[in-house]
Amino acid sequence: MMRRVALVLAVAVPVIFSAVFNCVHAGEIDLLLEKLVDKGVLTPGEAQQIGVETKEQVKAEIAAGKSSSLPAWVQNMKLKGDLRLRYQYKHDKAANNYSKDTQIGRLRMRLGLDTKVNEKIMVGVGIATNSDGDPRSTNMTFGKSGDGYSTKMEIRLDNAYAKYDALPWLTIVGGKMLLKDALWEPTDLVWDTDITPEGGVLQFDKKLNSNTSLFMNTGVLIQTDDTSSDNDPVMMYIIQPGATYKINDSMSLKGAFTANIGSNTKGTAYPTGDWYKSSNTKNGSNWAYDYRTISPALELSLKEPFKAAGLDIENMKLFGEYVKNLAVSSNNSGFSLGFQLGNDKISKFGDWQFRYIYAMLEKDAVLDVTPDSDRYSGKTGMRSHEAALSYGLGKNTFLGLDVYRSWSLIGSRAPETLVQVDWNLKF
Amino acid sequence: MKFVARLAFFGMLILGLTAPCYAEKIVVEGSTTVLPIAQKAAEVFMQKNQGADIAVRGGGSGVGIASIIDGTCDIADASRPIKESELEKAASYGRDIKAHVIAMDGIAVVVNPSNKVSALSKKQVADIYTGKISNWSEVGGDDQKIVVISRDTSSGTFEAFGELVLEKAKVRPDALMQASNQAVASVVARTPGAIGYVGMGFLSGSVKALKIDGVMPSRELVLTGKYSIGRPLFMYTNGSPRGLVKDFLDFVKSSEGQQLVEGEGFIALK
């Protein structure tokens, strides 16, 4: 026993030393173990056991921030980002004038880091390209920034938030957070995924058994600040209870019911930035209504759904959501229905994913600053087909083709076709 | 004589008081690859230790690790090392995850003894199993169609082969799926153009094991990491093991436990 303890120490000390000073490499540890095996001090099995267990121990200590002279928050810092290059074609048949079709080049760059302040708290910060503070897009159009002619592009703070794991089943999030931290949605019918909401959210997550988990997101998302004017700030009070249920090894269901109690939009001036695409009912320069919505959503995931038919498709998802604005009596609902086929994640060459969504959103179903910015230019009062294909080119890089065909629900049909060809690179 | 009897009585009493008497139940959960080892070891351990209650269940490595972080199991079985993200989550929950290597998993690629091919690269094996190579002549053999034999998708060996050789790519749909290592060896032994893979413990003279990337599969070369289709198998605990968890782990790592490991077709560390 003593011999084994001594051996573990003999190996562990240099391994931990290497983690601290980076001067002893993993290969050298293996070499040391090999020598001990050659000399008959250790059996190959013992060497394997000691080597692997020691490396695992070092990994665990680094994850817990225990084995370095550097502060834990530096050790735990993670830097990530992505670059997307896009060709975009848009055809607006409303004008019935093909010369007004637009073909543009765009890029999106995002850079984020997150780190742990301590065992319970993490902080995330992200910057991204952005034009005019647009909350729903981080694209920059070539030739458009400044006066054109390759003028420099804008970078803005995209997100900055803290997450506190208060209890195993409760996380508190505050700041300008990622949308997925505020709520879950199977499609971007109501919320564009580029939006980084501002406010505070409580996330409850409780695993009942190996098949069932319950979750609830609830919080306040602040839309405008409180000023000395007569109008109170525009707020959204969100509560989203939901559940995931694993039906069997190849089928699972996730569902949620979201209540978004928006307040004070009625009578408040709508935004005046270039990014704003007005489509809700207005009263002069103000919004005419409040937006208090309910939204049930469901997603069914199936692994290898067509295996019996000999088709090798890894994953299929069927999803849908419905939204209704209870504060308005007409033009107040919307829904989306869709499916996704292919690989769950695009991680290597040949991986693919196809997604189709049909969406309909009446004029006052949701506040017109939140829906997907690409679907009919981000307006409400529309219906739309979207078909998107992603294809893996290799590790961390894939091609995307996204096609929208949309129409207005108000007045003339004014169809719009949008085609986006993307080259995505993650780092 | 009376003195001896009294001495024997007290001796037995002391022995009885110091022998382990378990009143606790532990849950072992996780990898389906490690499951047969855990089940067999638990069965033998419980036979030897009255009162010990060890519930063993599968679910996969990820499920086991999630459970040890959640505190819903005492030992997590895993056929892969714990991920950094899992360790970070564990640290945020105040868990101190300890790894215990309990065995090695090694897989030999086998062909019919009549096959003149005796070595392949790991990439060639992957190409054969994914359908990119379908004739032995493409890898230096006779002009003969390759008959691909695989373990069924629910087996741990299939999972290990998928991760270590195929890098999670799909096995060609016309592969003949077999329910056991013995069945794979048996089909390969009687099919001239066949290729299969079996746990290292199931190699026999009826099939020919291939060199992979120039290395012949052997117990020792898996243990030294020189043979590439091998991996350690883990049991993870929260903190240093104590009580029944410690005794059970000590048993799995003991010579007797390692014999059970060999019996299940894996490579013992001793």
Coordinates of N, CA, C and O in Angstrom, one line a residue, chain A residues 290-388:
Chain A
D290 N -51.3 47.4 -26.0 CA -50.4 46.6 -25.2 C -50.2 45.2 -25.8 O -51.0 44.8 -26.6
Y291 N -49.2 44.5 -25.3 CA -48.9 43.1 -25.8 C -48.8 42.2 -24.6 O -47.7 42.1 -24.0
R292 N -49.9 41.5 -24.3 CA -49.9 40.5 -23.2 C -50.2 39.2 -23.9 O -51.3 38.9 -24.2
T293 N -49.1 38.4 -24.1 CA -49.3 37.2 -24.9 C -49.2 35.9 -24.1 O -48.5 35.8 -23.1
I294 N -49.8 34.9 -24.7 CA -49.6 33.5 -24.2 C -49.1 32.7 -25.4 O -49.5 33.0 -26.5
S295 N -48.3 31.7 -25.1 CA -47.7 31.0 -26.2 C -47.3 29.6 -25.8 O -46.3 29.3 -25.1
P296 N -48.2 28.6 -26.1 CA -47.8 27.2 -25.9 C -46.9 26.7 -27.0 O -47.0 27.1 -28.2
A297 N -45.9 25.9 -26.7 CA -44.9 25.4 -27.7 C -44.6 23.9 -27.4 O -44.5 23.5 -26.2
L298 N -44.3 23.2 -28.4 CA -44.0 21.7 -28.3 C -43.0 21.3 -29.3 O -43.0 21.8 -30.4
E299 N -42.1 20.4 -28.8 CA -41.1 19.9 -29.8 C -40.9 18.4 -29.5 O -40.7 17.9 -28.4
L300 N -41.1 17.6 -30.6 CA -40.9 16.1 -30.5 C -39.6 15.7 -31.2 O -39.5 16.1 -32.3
S301 N -38.7 15.1 -30.5 CA -37.5 14.6 -31.1 C -37.4 13.1 -31.3 O -37.8 12.4 -30.3
L302 N -37.0 12.7 -32.4 CA -37.0 11.3 -32.7 C -35.6 10.9 -33.3 O -35.1 11.6 -34.1
K303 N -35.0 9.9 -32.7 CA -33.6 9.4 -33.1 C -33.8 8.3 -34.2 O -34.6 7.4 -34.0
E304 N -33.1 8.4 -35.3 CA -33.1 7.5 -36.4 C -34.6 7.1 -36.7 O -35.0 5.9 -36.7
P305 N -35.4 8.1 -37.1 CA -36.9 7.8 -37.3 C -37.2 6.9 -38.5 O -38.2 6.3 -38.5
F306 N -36.3 6.8 -39.5 CA -36.6 6.1 -40.7 C -35.8 4.8 -40.8 O -35.5 4.3 -41.9
K307 N -35.2 4.4 -39.7 CA -34.3 3.2 -39.7 C -35.0 2.0 -40.3 O -34.4 1.2 -41.0
A308 N -36.3 1.8 -39.9 CA -37.0 0.6 -40.4 C -37.1 0.6 -41.9 O -37.2 -0.4 -42.6
A309 N -37.1 1.8 -42.5 CA -37.3 1.9 -44.0 C -35.9 2.0 -44.6 O -35.8 2.1 -45.8
G310 N -34.8 1.8 -43.9 CA -33.5 1.7 -44.4 C -32.9 3.1 -44.7 O -31.8 3.2 -45.3
L311 N -33.5 4.2 -44.2 CA -33.0 5.5 -44.4 C -32.1 5.9 -43.2 O -32.6 5.8 -42.1
D312 N -30.9 6.3 -43.5 CA -30.0 6.6 -42.4 C -30.0 8.1 -42.1 O -29.2 8.9 -42.4
I313 N -31.1 8.5 -41.3 CA -31.2 9.9 -40.9 C -31.2 9.9 -39.4 O -32.0 9.2 -38.7
E314 N -30.2 10.6 -38.8 CA -29.9 10.5 -37.4 C -31.0 11.1 -36.5 O -31.3 10.5 -35.5
N315 N -31.6 12.1 -37.0 CA -32.5 12.8 -36.0 C -33.6 13.5 -36.8 O -33.5 14.0 -37.9
M316 N -34.8 13.5 -36.2 CA -35.9 14.3 -36.7 C -36.6 15.1 -35.6 O -36.7 14.5 -34.5
K317 N -37.0 16.3 -35.8 CA -37.7 17.1 -34.8 C -39.0 17.6 -35.5 O -38.9 18.1 -36.6
L318 N -40.1 17.5 -34.7 CA -41.3 18.1 -35.2 C -41.6 19.2 -34.1 O -41.6 18.9 -32.9
F319 N -42.0 20.4 -34.6 CA -42.2 21.4 -33.5 C -43.2 22.4 -34.0 O -43.6 22.5 -35.2
G320 N -43.7 23.1 -33.0 CA -44.7 24.2 -33.4 C -45.0 25.0 -32.2 O -44.7 24.7 -31.0
E321 N -45.4 26.2 -32.4 CA -45.8 27.1 -31.3 C -47.0 28.0 -31.8 O -47.1 28.3 -33.0
Y322 N -47.7 28.5 -30.8 CA -48.9 29.3 -31.1 C -48.7 30.5 -30.2 O -48.2 30.4 -29.0
V323 N -49.2 31.7 -30.7 CA -49.1 32.9 -29.8 C -50.4 33.7 -30.0 O -50.9 33.8 -31.1
K324 N -50.9 34.2 -28.9 CA -52.1 35.1 -28.9 C -51.9 36.2 -28.0 O -51.5 36.1 -26.9
N325 N -52.2 37.4 -28.5 CA -52.1 38.6 -27.7 C -53.5 38.9 -27.1 O -54.5 39.2 -27.7
L326 N -53.6 38.7 -25.8 CA -54.9 38.8 -25.0 C -55.3 40.3 -24.9 O -56.4 40.6 -24.5
A327 N -54.4 41.2 -25.2 CA -54.7 42.7 -24.9 C -55.4 43.3 -26.2 O -55.8 44.4 -26.1
V328 N -55.6 42.5 -27.2 CA -56.2 43.0 -28.5 C -57.2 42.0 -28.9 O -57.1 40.8 -28.7
S329 N -58.3 42.5 -29.6 CA -59.4 41.6 -29.9 C -59.3 41.1 -31.3 O -60.0 40.1 -31.7
S330 N -58.5 41.7 -32.2 CA -58.4 41.2 -33.6 C -57.0 41.2 -34.1 O -56.2 42.0 -33.5
N331 N -56.7 40.5 -35.2 CA -55.4 40.4 -35.7 C -54.3 40.1 -34.6 O -53.3 40.8 -34.5
N332 N -54.7 39.2 -33.8 CA -53.9 39.1 -32.5 C -53.3 37.7 -32.3 O -52.9 37.4 -31.2
S333 N -53.2 36.8 -33.4 CA -52.6 35.5 -33.1 C -51.6 35.1 -34.2 O -51.5 35.8 -35.2
G334 N -50.9 34.1 -33.9 CA -49.9 33.6 -34.9 C -49.5 32.2 -34.5 O -49.8 31.7 -33.4
F335 N -48.9 31.5 -35.5 CA -48.4 30.2 -35.2 C -47.2 29.8 -36.1 O -47.0 30.5 -37.1
S336 N -46.4 28.8 -35.7 CA -45.4 28.3 -36.6 C -45.5 26.8 -36.5 O -45.8 26.2 -35.4
L337 N -45.2 26.1 -37.6 CA -45.1 24.6 -37.6 C -43.9 24.2 -38.4 O -43.7 24.9 -39.4
G338 N -43.2 23.2 -38.0 CA -42.1 22.9 -38.8 C -41.5 21.5 -38.5 O -41.9 20.8 -37.5
F339 N -40.4 21.2 -39.2 CA -39.7 20.0 -38.9 C -38.2 20.2 -39.2 O -37.8 21.1 -39.9
Q340 N -37.4 19.3 -38.6 CA -35.9 19.3 -38.9 C -35.5 17.9 -39.1 O -35.9 17.0 -38.3
L341 N -34.7 17.7 -40.1 CA -34.1 16.4 -40.4 C -32.6 16.4 -40.4 O -32.1 17.5 -40.8
G342 N -32.0 15.3 -40.2 CA -30.5 15.3 -40.3 C -29.8 15.1 -39.1 O -30.3 14.5 -38.1
N343 N -28.5 15.5 -39.0 CA -27.7 15.4 -37.8 C -28.1 16.4 -36.8 O -28.6 17.5 -37.1
D344 N -28.0 15.9 -35.5 CA -28.3 16.8 -34.4 C -27.4 18.1 -34.4 O -27.9 19.2 -34.2
K345 N -26.1 17.8 -34.7 CA -25.2 18.9 -34.7 C -24.3 18.8 -36.0 O -24.1 17.7 -36.4
I346 N -23.9 19.9 -36.5 CA -23.0 19.9 -37.7 C -21.6 20.0 -37.2 O -21.2 21.0 -36.8
S347 N -20.9 18.8 -37.1 CA -19.6 18.9 -36.5 C -18.5 18.4 -37.4 O -17.3 18.6 -37.1
K348 N -18.8 17.8 -38.6 CA -17.8 17.3 -39.5 C -18.2 17.3 -40.9 O -19.4 17.5 -41.2
F349 N -17.3 17.0 -41.8 CA -17.7 17.0 -43.2 C -18.8 16.0 -43.5 O -18.8 14.9 -43.0
G350 N -19.8 16.5 -44.2 CA -20.9 15.6 -44.6 C -22.1 15.6 -43.7 O -23.1 15.1 -44.0
D351 N -21.9 16.2 -42.5 CA -23.1 16.3 -41.6 C -24.0 17.3 -42.2 O -23.6 18.2 -42.9
W352 N -25.3 17.1 -42.1 CA -26.3 18.0 -42.7 C -27.5 18.1 -41.8 O -27.8 17.3 -41.0
Q353 N -28.2 19.1 -42.1 CA -29.5 19.4 -41.4 C -30.4 20.2 -42.3 O -30.0 21.2 -42.9
F354 N -31.6 19.8 -42.4 CA -32.6 20.5 -43.2 C -33.8 20.9 -42.2 O -34.2 20.1 -41.4
R355 N -34.2 22.2 -42.4 CA -35.2 22.7 -41.5 C -36.3 23.4 -42.3 O -35.9 24.2 -43.2
Y356 N -37.5 23.1 -42.0 CA -38.6 23.8 -42.7 C -39.6 24.4 -41.6 O -39.9 23.7 -40.7
I357 N -40.0 25.7 -41.8 CA -40.9 26.3 -40.9 C -42.0 27.1 -41.7 O -41.6 27.8 -42.6
Y358 N -43.2 26.8 -41.4 CA -44.3 27.7 -41.9 C -44.7 28.6 -40.7 O -45.0 28.1 -39.6
A359 N -44.7 29.9 -41.0 CA -45.0 30.8 -39.9 C -46.1 31.8 -40.3 O -46.1 32.2 -41.5
M360 N -47.0 32.2 -39.4 CA -48.0 33.2 -39.7 C -48.1 34.0 -38.4 O -48.1 33.5 -37.3
L361 N -48.1 35.3 -38.6 CA -48.1 36.2 -37.5 C -49.0 37.4 -37.8 O -48.7 38.1 -38.8
E362 N -50.1 37.5 -37.1 CA -51.0 38.7 -37.5 C -50.4 40.0 -36.9 O -49.5 40.0 -36.1
K363 N -51.0 41.1 -37.4 CA -50.4 42.4 -37.2 C -50.1 42.7 -35.7 O -49.0 43.2 -35.4
D364 N -51.0 42.4 -34.8 CA -50.8 42.7 -33.4 C -50.6 41.5 -32.5 O -51.0 41.5 -31.3
A365 N -50.1 40.4 -33.1 CA -49.9 39.2 -32.3 C -48.8 39.3 -31.3 O -48.9 38.9 -30.2
V366 N -47.7 40.0 -31.7 CA -46.6 40.2 -30.8 C -46.1 41.6 -31.0 O -46.3 42.2 -32.1
L367 N -45.3 42.1 -30.1 CA -44.6 43.4 -30.3 C -43.7 43.3 -31.5 O -42.9 42.4 -31.6
D368 N -43.7 44.3 -32.4 CA -43.0 44.1 -33.7 C -41.4 44.4 -33.5 O -40.8 44.6 -34.5
V369 N -40.9 44.3 -32.3 CA -39.4 44.4 -32.2 C -38.8 43.1 -31.9 O -37.6 43.0 -31.8
T370 N -39.6 42.0 -31.8 CA -39.0 40.7 -31.4 C -39.0 39.6 -32.4 O -38.1 38.8 -32.4
P371 N -39.9 39.5 -33.4 CA -39.8 38.3 -34.3 C -38.6 38.3 -35.2 O -37.9 39.3 -35.4
D372 N -38.3 37.1 -35.8 CA -37.1 36.9 -36.6 C -37.0 38.0 -37.7 O -37.9 38.3 -38.4
S373 N -35.8 38.6 -37.7 CA -35.6 39.8 -38.6 C -35.6 39.4 -40.1 O -35.7 40.3 -40.9
D374 N -35.3 38.2 -40.4 CA -35.3 37.8 -41.8 C -36.6 37.4 -42.4 O -36.8 37.4 -43.6
R375 N -37.6 37.0 -41.5 CA -38.9 36.6 -42.0 C -39.7 37.9 -42.3 O -40.1 38.6 -41.5
Y376 N -39.9 38.1 -43.6 CA -40.6 39.3 -44.1 C -40.0 40.6 -43.4 O -40.8 41.4 -42.9
S377 N -38.7 40.7 -43.5 CA -38.0 41.8 -42.9 C -38.3 42.1 -41.5 O -38.1 43.2 -41.0
G378 N -38.7 41.1 -40.8 CA -38.9 41.2 -39.3 C -40.3 41.8 -38.9 O -40.5 42.1 -37.8
K379 N -41.2 41.9 -39.9 CA -42.5 42.5 -39.6 C -43.5 41.5 -39.1 O -43.4 40.3 -39.4
T380 N -44.5 42.0 -38.5 CA -45.7 41.2 -38.2 C -46.7 41.3 -39.4 O -46.3 42.0 -40.3
G381 N -47.8 40.7 -39.3 CA -48.8 40.8 -40.4 C -48.3 40.1 -41.6 O -48.3 40.6 -42.7
M382 N -47.8 38.9 -41.5 CA -47.2 38.2 -42.6 C -47.4 36.6 -42.4 O -47.7 36.2 -41.3
R383 N -47.2 35.9 -43.5 CA -47.1 34.5 -43.4 C -45.9 34.1 -44.3 O -45.6 34.9 -45.3
S384 N -45.2 33.0 -44.0 CA -43.9 32.8 -44.6 C -43.6 31.3 -44.6 O -43.9 30.6 -43.6
H385 N -42.9 30.9 -45.7 CA -42.3 29.5 -45.7 C -40.8 29.8 -45.5 O -40.2 30.7 -46.2
E386 N -40.1 28.9 -44.7 CA -38.7 29.0 -44.7 C -38.1 27.6 -44.8 O -38.6 26.7 -44.1
A387 N -37.1 27.5 -45.7 CA -36.4 26.2 -45.8 C -34.9 26.5 -45.7 O -34.4 27.4 -46.4
A388 N -34.3 25.7 -44.8 CA -32.9 26.0 -44.5 C -32.1 24.7 -44.6 O -32.5 23.7 -44.0

